[in-house]
PDB file of C-alpha atoms and ligand atoms in Angstrom:
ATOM      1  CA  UNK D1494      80.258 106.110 111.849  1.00  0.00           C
ATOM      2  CA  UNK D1495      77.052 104.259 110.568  1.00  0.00           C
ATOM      3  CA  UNK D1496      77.439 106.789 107.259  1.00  0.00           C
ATOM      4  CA  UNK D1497      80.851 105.119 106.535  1.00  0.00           C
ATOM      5  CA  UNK D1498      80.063 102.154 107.127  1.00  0.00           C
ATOM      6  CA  UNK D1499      80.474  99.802 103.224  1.00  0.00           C
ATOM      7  CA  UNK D1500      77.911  97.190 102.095  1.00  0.00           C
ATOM      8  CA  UNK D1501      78.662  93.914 102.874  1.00  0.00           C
ATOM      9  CA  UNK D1502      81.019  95.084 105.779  1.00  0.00           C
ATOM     10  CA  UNK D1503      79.844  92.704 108.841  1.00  0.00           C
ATOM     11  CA  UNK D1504      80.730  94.863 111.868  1.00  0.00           C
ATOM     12  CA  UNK D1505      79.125  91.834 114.147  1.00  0.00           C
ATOM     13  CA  UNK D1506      82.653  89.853 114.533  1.00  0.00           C
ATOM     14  CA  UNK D1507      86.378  91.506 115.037  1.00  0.00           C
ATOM     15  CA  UNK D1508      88.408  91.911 112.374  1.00  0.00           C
ATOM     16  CA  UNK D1509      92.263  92.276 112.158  1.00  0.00           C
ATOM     17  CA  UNK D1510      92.227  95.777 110.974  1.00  0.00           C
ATOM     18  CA  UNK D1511      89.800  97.343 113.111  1.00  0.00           C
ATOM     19  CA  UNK D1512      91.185  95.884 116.028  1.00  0.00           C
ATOM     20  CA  UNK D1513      95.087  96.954 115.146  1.00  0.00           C
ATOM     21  CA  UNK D1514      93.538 100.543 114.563  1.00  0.00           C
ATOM     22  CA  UNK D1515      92.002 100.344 117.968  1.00  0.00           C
ATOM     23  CA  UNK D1516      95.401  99.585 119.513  1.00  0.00           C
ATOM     24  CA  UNK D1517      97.164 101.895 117.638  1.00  0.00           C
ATOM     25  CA  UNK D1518      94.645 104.667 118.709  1.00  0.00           C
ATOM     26  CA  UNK D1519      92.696 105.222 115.787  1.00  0.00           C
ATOM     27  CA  UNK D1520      88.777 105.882 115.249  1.00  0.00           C
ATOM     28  CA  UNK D1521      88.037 102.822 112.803  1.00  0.00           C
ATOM     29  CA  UNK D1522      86.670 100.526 114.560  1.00  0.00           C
ATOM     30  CA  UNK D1523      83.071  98.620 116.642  1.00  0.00           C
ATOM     31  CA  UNK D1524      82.258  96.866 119.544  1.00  0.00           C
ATOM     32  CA  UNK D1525      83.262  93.731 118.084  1.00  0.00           C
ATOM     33  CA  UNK D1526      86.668  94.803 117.572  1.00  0.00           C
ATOM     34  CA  UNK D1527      87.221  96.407 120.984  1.00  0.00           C
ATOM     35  CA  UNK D1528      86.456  93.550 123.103  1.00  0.00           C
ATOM     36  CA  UNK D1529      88.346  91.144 120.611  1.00  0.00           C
ATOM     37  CA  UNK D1530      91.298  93.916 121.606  1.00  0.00           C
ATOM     38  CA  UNK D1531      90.737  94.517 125.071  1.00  0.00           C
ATOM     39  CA  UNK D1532      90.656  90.273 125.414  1.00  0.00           C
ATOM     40  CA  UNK D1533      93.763  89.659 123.891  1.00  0.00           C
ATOM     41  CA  UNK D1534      95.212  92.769 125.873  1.00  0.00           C
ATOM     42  CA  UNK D1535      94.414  91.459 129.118  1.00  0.00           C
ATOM     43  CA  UNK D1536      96.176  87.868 126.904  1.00  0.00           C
ATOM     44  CA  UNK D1537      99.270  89.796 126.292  1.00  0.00           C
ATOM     45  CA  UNK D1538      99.144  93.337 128.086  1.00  0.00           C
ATOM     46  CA  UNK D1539     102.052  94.815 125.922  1.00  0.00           C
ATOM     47  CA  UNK D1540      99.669  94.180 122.937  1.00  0.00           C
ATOM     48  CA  UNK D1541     100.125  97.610 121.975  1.00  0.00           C
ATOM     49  CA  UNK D1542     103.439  98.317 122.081  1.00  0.00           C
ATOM     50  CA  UNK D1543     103.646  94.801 119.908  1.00  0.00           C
ATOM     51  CA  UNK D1544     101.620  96.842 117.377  1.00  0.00           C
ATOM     52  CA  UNK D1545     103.451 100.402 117.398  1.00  0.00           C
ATOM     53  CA  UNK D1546     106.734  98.396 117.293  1.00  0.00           C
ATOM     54  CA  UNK D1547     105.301  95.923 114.589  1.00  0.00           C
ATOM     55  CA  UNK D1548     104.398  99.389 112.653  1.00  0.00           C
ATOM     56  CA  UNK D1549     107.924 101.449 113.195  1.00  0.00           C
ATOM     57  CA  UNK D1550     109.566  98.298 111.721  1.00  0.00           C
ATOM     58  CA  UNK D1551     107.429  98.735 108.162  1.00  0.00           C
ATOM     59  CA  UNK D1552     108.704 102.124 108.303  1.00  0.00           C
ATOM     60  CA  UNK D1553     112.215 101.198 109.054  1.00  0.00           C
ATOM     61  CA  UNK D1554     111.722  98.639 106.090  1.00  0.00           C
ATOM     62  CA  UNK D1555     110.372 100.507 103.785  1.00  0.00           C
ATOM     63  CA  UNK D1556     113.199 103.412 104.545  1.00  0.00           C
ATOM     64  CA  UNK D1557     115.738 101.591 103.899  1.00  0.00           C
ATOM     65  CA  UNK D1558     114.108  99.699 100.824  1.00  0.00           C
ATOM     66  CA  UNK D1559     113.761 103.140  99.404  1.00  0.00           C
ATOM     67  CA  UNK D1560     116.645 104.987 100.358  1.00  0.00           C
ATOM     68  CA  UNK D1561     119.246 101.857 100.589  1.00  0.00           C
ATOM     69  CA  UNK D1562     118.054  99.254  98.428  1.00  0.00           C
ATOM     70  CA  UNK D1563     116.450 101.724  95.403  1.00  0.00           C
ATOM     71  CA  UNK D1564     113.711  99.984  94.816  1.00  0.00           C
ATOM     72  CA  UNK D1565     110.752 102.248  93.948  1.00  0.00           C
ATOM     73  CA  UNK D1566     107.665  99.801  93.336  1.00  0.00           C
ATOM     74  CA  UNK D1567     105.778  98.194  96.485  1.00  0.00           C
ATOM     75  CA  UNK D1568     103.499  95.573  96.553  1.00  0.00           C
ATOM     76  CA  UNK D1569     102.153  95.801 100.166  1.00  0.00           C
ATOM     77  CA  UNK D1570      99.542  93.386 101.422  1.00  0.00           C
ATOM     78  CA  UNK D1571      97.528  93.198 104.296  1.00  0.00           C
ATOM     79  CA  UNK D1572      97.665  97.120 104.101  1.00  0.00           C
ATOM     80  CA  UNK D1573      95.709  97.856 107.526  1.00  0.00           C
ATOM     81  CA  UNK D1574      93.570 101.088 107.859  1.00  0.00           C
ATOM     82  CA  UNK D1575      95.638 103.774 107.052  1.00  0.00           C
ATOM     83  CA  UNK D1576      97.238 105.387 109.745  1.00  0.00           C
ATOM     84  CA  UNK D1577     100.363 107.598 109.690  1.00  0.00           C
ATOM     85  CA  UNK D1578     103.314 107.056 107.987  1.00  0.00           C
ATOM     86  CA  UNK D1579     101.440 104.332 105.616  1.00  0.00           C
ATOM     87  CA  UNK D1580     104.081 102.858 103.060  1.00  0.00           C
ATOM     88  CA  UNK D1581     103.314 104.960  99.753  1.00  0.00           C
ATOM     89  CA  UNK D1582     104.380 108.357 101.870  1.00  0.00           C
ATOM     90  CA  UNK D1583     107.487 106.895 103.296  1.00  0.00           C
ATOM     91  CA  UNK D1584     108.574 105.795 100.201  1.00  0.00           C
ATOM     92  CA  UNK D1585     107.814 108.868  98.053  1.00  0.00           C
ATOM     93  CA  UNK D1586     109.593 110.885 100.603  1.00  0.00           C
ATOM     94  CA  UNK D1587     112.294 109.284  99.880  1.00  0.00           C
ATOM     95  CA  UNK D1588     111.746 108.586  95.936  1.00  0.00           C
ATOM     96  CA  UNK D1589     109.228 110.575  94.852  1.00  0.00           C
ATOM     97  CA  UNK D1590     108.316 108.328  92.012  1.00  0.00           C
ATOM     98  CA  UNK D1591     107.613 104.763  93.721  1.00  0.00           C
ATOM     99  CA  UNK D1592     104.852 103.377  93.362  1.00  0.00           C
ATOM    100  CA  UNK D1593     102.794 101.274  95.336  1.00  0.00           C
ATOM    101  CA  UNK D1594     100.321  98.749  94.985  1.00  0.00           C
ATOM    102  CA  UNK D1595      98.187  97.742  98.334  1.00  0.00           C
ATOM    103  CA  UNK D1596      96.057  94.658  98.981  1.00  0.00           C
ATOM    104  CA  UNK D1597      93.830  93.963 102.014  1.00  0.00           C
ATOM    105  CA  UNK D1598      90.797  91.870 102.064  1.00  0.00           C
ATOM    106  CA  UNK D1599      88.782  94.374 104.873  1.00  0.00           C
ATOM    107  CA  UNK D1600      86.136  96.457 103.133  1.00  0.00           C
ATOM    108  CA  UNK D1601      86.586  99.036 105.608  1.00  0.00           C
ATOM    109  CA  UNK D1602      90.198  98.894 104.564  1.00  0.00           C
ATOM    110  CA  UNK D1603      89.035  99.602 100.934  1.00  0.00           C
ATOM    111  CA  UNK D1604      86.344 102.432 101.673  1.00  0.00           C
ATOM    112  CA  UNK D1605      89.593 104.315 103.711  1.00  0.00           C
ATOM    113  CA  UNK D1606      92.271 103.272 101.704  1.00  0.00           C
ATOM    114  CA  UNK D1607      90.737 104.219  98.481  1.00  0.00           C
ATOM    115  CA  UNK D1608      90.191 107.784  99.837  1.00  0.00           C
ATOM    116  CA  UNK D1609      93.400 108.750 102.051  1.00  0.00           C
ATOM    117  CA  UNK D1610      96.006 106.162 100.009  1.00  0.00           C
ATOM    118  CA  UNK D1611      96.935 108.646  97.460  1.00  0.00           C
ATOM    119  CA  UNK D1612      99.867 109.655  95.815  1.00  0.00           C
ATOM    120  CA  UNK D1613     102.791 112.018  95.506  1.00  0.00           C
ATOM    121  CA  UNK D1614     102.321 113.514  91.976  1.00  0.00           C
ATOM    122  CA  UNK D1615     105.436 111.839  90.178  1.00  0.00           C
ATOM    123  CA  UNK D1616     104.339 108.426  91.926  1.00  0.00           C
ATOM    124  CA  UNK D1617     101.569 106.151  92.009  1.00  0.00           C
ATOM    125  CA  UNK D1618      98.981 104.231  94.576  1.00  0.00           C
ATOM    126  CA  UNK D1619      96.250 101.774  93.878  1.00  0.00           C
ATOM    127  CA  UNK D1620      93.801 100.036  96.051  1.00  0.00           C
ATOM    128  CA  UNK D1621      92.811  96.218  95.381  1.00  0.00           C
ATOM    129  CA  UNK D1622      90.764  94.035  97.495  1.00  0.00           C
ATOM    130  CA  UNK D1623      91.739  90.844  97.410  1.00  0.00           C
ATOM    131  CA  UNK D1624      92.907  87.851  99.583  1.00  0.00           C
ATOM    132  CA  UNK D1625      96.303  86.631 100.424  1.00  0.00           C
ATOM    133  CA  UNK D1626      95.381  83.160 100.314  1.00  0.00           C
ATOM    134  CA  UNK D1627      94.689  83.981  95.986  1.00  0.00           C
ATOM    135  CA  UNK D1628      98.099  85.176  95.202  1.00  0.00           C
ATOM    136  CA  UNK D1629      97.722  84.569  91.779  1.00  0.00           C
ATOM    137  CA  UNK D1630      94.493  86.583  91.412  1.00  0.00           C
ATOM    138  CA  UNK D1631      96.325  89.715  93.205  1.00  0.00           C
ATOM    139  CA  UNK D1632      99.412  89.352  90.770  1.00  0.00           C
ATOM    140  CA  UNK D1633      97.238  89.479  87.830  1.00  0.00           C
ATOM    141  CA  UNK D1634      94.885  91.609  88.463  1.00  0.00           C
ATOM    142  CA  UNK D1635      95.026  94.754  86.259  1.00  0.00           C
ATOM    143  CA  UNK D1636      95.251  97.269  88.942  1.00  0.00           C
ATOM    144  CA  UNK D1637      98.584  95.635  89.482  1.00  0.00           C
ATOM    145  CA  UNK D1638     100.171  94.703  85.807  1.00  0.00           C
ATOM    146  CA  UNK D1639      98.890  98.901  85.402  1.00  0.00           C
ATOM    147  CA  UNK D1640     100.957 100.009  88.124  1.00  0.00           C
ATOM    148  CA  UNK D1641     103.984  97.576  88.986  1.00  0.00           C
ATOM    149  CA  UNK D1642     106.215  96.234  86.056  1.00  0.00           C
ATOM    150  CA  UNK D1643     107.350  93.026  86.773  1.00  0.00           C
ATOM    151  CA  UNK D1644     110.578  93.259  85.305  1.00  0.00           C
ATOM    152  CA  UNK D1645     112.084  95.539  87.359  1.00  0.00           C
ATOM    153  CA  UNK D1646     112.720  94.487  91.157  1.00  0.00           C
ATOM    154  CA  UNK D1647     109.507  95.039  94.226  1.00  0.00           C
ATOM    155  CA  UNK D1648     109.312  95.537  96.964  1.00  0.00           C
ATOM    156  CA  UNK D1649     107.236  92.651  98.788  1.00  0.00           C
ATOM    157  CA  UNK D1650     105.748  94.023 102.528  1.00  0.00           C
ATOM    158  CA  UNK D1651     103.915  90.919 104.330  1.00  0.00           C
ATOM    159  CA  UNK D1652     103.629  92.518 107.829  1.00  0.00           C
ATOM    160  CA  UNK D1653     102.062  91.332 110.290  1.00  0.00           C
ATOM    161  CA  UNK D1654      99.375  89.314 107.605  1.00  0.00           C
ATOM    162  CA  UNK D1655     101.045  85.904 107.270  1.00  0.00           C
ATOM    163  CA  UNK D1656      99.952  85.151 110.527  1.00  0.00           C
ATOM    164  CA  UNK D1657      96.772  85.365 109.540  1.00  0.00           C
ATOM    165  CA  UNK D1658      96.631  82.017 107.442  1.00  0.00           C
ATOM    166  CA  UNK D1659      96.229  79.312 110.110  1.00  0.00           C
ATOM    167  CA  UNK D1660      98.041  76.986 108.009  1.00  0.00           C
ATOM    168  CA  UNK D1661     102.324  77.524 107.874  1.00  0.00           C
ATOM    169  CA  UNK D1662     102.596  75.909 104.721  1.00  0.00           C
ATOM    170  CA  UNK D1663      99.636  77.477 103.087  1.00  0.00           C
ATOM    171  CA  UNK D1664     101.776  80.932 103.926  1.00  0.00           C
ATOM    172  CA  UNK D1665     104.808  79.723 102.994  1.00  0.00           C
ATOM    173  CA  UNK D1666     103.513  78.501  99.605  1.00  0.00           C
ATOM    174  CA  UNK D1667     101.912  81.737  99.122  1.00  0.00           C
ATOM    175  CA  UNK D1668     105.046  83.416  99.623  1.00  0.00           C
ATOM    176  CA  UNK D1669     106.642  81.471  97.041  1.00  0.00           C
ATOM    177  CA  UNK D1670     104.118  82.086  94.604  1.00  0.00           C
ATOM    178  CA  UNK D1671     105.079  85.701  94.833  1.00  0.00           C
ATOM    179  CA  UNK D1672     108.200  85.759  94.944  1.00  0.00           C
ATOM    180  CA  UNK D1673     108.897  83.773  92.265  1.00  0.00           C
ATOM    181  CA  UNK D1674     106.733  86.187  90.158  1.00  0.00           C
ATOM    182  CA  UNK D1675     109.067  88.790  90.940  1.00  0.00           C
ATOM    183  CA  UNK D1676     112.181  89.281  89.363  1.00  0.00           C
ATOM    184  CA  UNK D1677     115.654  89.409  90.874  1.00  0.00           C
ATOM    185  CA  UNK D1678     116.784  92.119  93.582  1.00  0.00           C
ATOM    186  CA  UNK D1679     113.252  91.905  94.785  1.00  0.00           C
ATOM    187  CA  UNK D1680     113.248  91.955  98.456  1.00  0.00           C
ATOM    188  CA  UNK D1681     110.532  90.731 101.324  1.00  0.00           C
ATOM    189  CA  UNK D1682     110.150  92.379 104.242  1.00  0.00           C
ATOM    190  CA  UNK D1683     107.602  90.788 106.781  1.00  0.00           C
ATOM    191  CA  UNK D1684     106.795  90.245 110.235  1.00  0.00           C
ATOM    192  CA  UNK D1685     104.784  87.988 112.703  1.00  0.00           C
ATOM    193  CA  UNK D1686     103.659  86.889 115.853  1.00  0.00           C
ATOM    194  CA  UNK D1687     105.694  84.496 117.362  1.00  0.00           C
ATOM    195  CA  UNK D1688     105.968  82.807 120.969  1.00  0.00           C
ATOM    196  CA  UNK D1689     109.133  81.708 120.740  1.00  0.00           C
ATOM    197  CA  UNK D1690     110.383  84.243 124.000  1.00  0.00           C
ATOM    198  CA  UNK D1691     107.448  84.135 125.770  1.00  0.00           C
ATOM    199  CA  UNK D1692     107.360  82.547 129.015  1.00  0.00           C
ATOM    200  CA  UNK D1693     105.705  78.650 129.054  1.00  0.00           C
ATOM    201  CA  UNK D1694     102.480  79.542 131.075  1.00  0.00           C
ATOM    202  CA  UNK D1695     101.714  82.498 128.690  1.00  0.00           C
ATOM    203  CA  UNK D1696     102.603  80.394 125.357  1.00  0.00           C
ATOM    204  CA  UNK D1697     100.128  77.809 127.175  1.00  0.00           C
ATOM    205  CA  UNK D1698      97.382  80.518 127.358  1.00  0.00           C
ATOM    206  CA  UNK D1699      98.446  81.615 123.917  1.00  0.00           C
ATOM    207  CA  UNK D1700      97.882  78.120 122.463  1.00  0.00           C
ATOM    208  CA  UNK D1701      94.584  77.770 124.096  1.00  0.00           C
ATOM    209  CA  UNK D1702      92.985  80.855 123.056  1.00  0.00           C
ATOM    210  CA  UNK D1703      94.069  79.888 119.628  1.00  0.00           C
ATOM    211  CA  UNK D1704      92.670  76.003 119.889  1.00  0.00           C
ATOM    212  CA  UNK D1705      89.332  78.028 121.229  1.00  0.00           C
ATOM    213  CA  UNK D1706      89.267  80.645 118.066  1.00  0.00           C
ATOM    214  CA  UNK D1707      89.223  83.193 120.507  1.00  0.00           C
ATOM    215  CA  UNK D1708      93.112  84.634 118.673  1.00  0.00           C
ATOM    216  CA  UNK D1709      93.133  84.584 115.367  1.00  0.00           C
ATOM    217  CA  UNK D1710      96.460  85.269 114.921  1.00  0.00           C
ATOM    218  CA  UNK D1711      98.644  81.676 114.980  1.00  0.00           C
ATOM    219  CA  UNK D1712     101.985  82.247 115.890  1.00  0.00           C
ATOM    220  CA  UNK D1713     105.487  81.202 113.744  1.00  0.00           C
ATOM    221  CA  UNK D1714     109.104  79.592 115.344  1.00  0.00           C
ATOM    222  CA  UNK D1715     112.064  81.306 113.709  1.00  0.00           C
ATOM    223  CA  UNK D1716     112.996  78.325 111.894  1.00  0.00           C
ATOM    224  CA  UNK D1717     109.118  78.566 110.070  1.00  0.00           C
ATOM    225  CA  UNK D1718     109.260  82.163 109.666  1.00  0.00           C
ATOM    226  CA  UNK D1719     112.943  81.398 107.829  1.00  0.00           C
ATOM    227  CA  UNK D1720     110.982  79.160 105.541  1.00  0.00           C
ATOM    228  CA  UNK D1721     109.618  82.354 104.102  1.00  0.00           C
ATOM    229  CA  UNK D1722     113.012  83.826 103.401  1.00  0.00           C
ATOM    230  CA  UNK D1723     114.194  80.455 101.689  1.00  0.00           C
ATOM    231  CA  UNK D1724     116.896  81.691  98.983  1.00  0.00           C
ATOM    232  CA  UNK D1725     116.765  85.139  99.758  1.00  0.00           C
ATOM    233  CA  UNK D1726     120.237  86.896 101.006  1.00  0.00           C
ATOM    234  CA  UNK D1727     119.247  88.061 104.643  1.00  0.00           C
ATOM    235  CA  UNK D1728     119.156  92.427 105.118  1.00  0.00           C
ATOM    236  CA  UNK D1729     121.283  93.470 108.491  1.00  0.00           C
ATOM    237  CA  UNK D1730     120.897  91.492 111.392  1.00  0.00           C
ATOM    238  CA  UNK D1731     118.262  88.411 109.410  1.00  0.00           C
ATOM    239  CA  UNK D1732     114.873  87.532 111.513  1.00  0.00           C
ATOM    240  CA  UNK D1733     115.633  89.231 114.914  1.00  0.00           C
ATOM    241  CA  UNK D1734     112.656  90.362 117.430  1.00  0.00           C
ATOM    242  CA  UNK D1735     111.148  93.105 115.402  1.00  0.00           C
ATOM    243  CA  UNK D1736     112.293  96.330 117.403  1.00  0.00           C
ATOM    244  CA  UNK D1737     116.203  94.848 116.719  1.00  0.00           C
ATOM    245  CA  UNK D1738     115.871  95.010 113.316  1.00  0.00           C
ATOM    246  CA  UNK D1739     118.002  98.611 112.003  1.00  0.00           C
ATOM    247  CA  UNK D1740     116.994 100.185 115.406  1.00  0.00           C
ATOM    248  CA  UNK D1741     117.180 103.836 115.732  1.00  0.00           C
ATOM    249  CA  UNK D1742     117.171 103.719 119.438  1.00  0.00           C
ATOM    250  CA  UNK D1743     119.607 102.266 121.694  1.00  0.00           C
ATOM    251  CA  UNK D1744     119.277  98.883 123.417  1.00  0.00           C
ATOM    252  CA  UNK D1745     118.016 100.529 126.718  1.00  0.00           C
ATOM    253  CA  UNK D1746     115.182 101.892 124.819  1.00  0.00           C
ATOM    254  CA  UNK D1747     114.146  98.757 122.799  1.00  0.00           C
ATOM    255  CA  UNK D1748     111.826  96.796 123.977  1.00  0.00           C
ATOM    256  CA  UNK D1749     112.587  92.983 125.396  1.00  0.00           C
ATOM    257  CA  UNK D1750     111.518  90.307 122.474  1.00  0.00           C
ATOM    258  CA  UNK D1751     108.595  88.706 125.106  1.00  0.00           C
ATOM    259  CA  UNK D1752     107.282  91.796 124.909  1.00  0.00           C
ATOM    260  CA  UNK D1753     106.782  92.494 121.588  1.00  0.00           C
ATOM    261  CA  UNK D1754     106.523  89.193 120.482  1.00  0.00           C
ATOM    262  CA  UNK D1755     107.158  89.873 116.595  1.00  0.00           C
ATOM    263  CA  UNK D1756     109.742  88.558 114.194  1.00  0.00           C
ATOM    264  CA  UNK D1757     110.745  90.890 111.478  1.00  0.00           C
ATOM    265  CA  UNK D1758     112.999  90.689 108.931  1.00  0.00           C
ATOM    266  CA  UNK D1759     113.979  91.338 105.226  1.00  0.00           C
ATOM    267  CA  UNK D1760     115.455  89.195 102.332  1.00  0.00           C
ATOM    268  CA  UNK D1761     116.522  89.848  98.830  1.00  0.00           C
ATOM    269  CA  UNK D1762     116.207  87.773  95.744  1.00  0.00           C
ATOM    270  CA  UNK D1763     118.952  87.187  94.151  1.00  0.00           C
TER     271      UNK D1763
HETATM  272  C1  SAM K1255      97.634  93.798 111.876  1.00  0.00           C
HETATM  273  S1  SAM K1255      97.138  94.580 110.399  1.00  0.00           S
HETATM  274  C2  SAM K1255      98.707  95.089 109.706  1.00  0.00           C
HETATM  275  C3  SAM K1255      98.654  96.349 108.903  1.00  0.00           C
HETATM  276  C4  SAM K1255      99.992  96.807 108.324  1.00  0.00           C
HETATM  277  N1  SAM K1255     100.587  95.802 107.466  1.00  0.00           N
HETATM  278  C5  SAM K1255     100.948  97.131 109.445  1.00  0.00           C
HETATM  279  O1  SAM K1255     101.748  96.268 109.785  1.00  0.00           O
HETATM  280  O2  SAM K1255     100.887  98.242 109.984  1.00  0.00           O
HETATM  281  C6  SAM K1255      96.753  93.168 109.389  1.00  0.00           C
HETATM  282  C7  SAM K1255      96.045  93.501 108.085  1.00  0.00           C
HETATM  283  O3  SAM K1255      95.991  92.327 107.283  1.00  0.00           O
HETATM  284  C8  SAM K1255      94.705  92.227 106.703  1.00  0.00           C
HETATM  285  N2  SAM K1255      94.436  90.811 106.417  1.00  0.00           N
HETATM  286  C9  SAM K1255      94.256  89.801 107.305  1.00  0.00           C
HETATM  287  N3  SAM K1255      94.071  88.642 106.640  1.00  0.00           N
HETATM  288  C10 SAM K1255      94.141  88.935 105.310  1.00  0.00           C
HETATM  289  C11 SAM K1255      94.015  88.164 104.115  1.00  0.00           C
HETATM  290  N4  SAM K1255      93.790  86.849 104.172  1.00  0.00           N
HETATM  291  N5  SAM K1255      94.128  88.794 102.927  1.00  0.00           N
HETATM  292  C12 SAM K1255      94.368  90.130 102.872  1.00  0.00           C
HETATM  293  N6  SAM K1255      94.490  90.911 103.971  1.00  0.00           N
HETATM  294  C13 SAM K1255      94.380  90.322 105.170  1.00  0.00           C
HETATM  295  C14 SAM K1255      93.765  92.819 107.729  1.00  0.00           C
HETATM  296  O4  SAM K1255      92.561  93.266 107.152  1.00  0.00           O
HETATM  297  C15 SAM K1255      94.604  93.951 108.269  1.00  0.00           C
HETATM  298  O5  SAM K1255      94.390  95.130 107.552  1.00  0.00           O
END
């Protein structure tokens, strides 16, 4: 892999991406990320399923966003290596036109994205690296204002990346800062980590890894991860455990919440 491998990419320490890739059985990742995964595996052993669930609700999202909602612009950060079914395609088999904008700050993402991100030929995808935590530099930068037009609603996918800002009310004023630069009959759809139904020794061991910076993930209560929805009508069943939101399988099938451990849900502006 040492061909692939960008400048400035420091393979020493796990990163988010590599490590989701790893668990969702991809080929993108290092050492670093493996042991990061296989540690917070033996953490939480159904860290996997958390992440194939975590994925099938994007696609669920972005389904119904297409197909139900009509929007046909995207604006999806914290993209993630691609791996199948990656927004853009689920969309423009759907709607053939949308277009989508994604955003991750991994230059690994950016070397793969950049390659295997493209588009249907009535629709549109385009690559920026950037950070979450500068919202306004991702809404005005030109590969953006080229792609999405403002004026007409978006599509806002925030899975599984606002957990990723230590700080709740830094990500909730980020979200704001998006949102409001999106017009009306825009929707969010995100996701994150959350103990709220896990059991009080394993939210203890949760919480510790965290205060040790050995998880870099920091987990949300439903009433925070409402704060990102503030003003927004809720989509089907509001912030449920991630596999309940529009399932296509039946209850049996669907996973208990402790073991997923994800929130997902999706608002629109009004
Ligand atoms: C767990 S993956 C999720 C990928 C995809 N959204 C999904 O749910 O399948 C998290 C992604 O967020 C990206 N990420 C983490 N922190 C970020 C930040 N501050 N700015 C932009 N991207 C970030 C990581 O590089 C990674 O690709």
């Amino acid at each position: 892999m040492d061909d692939t491998i960008p400048a400035g990419l420091d393979t020493s320490t796990a990163h988010p991406a590599r490590r989701y890739n790893y668990w969702l059985g991809g080929t993108d990742h290092f050492p670093a990320d493996r042991e990061s995964g296989d540690m917070l595996e033996r953490a939480h052993p159904t860290v996997r399923l958390s992440a194939l669930e975590n994925r099938a609700f994007l696609q669920r999202a972005v389904r119904f966003l297409a197909e139900e909602a009509g929007v046909d612009q995207f604006l999806d950060i914290g993209t993630g290596l691609p791996s199948a079914n990656n927004t853009h395609e689920v969309a423009q088999r759907r709607v053939p036109r949308s277009r989508v904008v994604y955003v991750d700050n991994d230059p690994m993402v950016g070397l793969h994205a950049r390659a295997l991100l493209t588009s249907s030929p009535e629709g549109r995808t385009r690559y920026i690296e950037e950070d979450l935590r500068n919202p306004a530099a991702i809404l005005e930068h030109p590969q953006l204002t080229e792609t999405l037009d403002l004026n007409r609603p978006v599509g806002l996918i925030l899975v599984a990346v606002l957990h990723f800002i230590p700080d709740h009310a830094q990500a909730r004023g980020i979200v704001r800062e998006l949102l409001a630069a999106l017009p009306s009959g825009s929707y969010l759809a995100a996701t994150t980590f959350t103990l709220d139904h896990s059991s009080p020794e394993q939210a203890a061991i949760a919480r510790e890894m965290i205060a040790q910076g050995r998880v870099d993930a920091h987990p949300r209560t439903h009433a925070e991860f409402a704060e990102y929805f503030t003003g927004l009508g809720m989509i089907g069943p509001g912030i449920v455990p991630v596999s309940e939101w529009l399932p296509e399988v039946p209850a049996h099938q669907r996973p208990a919440p402790e073991l997923t451990a994800v929130y997902g849900a999706v608002g629109r502006k009004p």
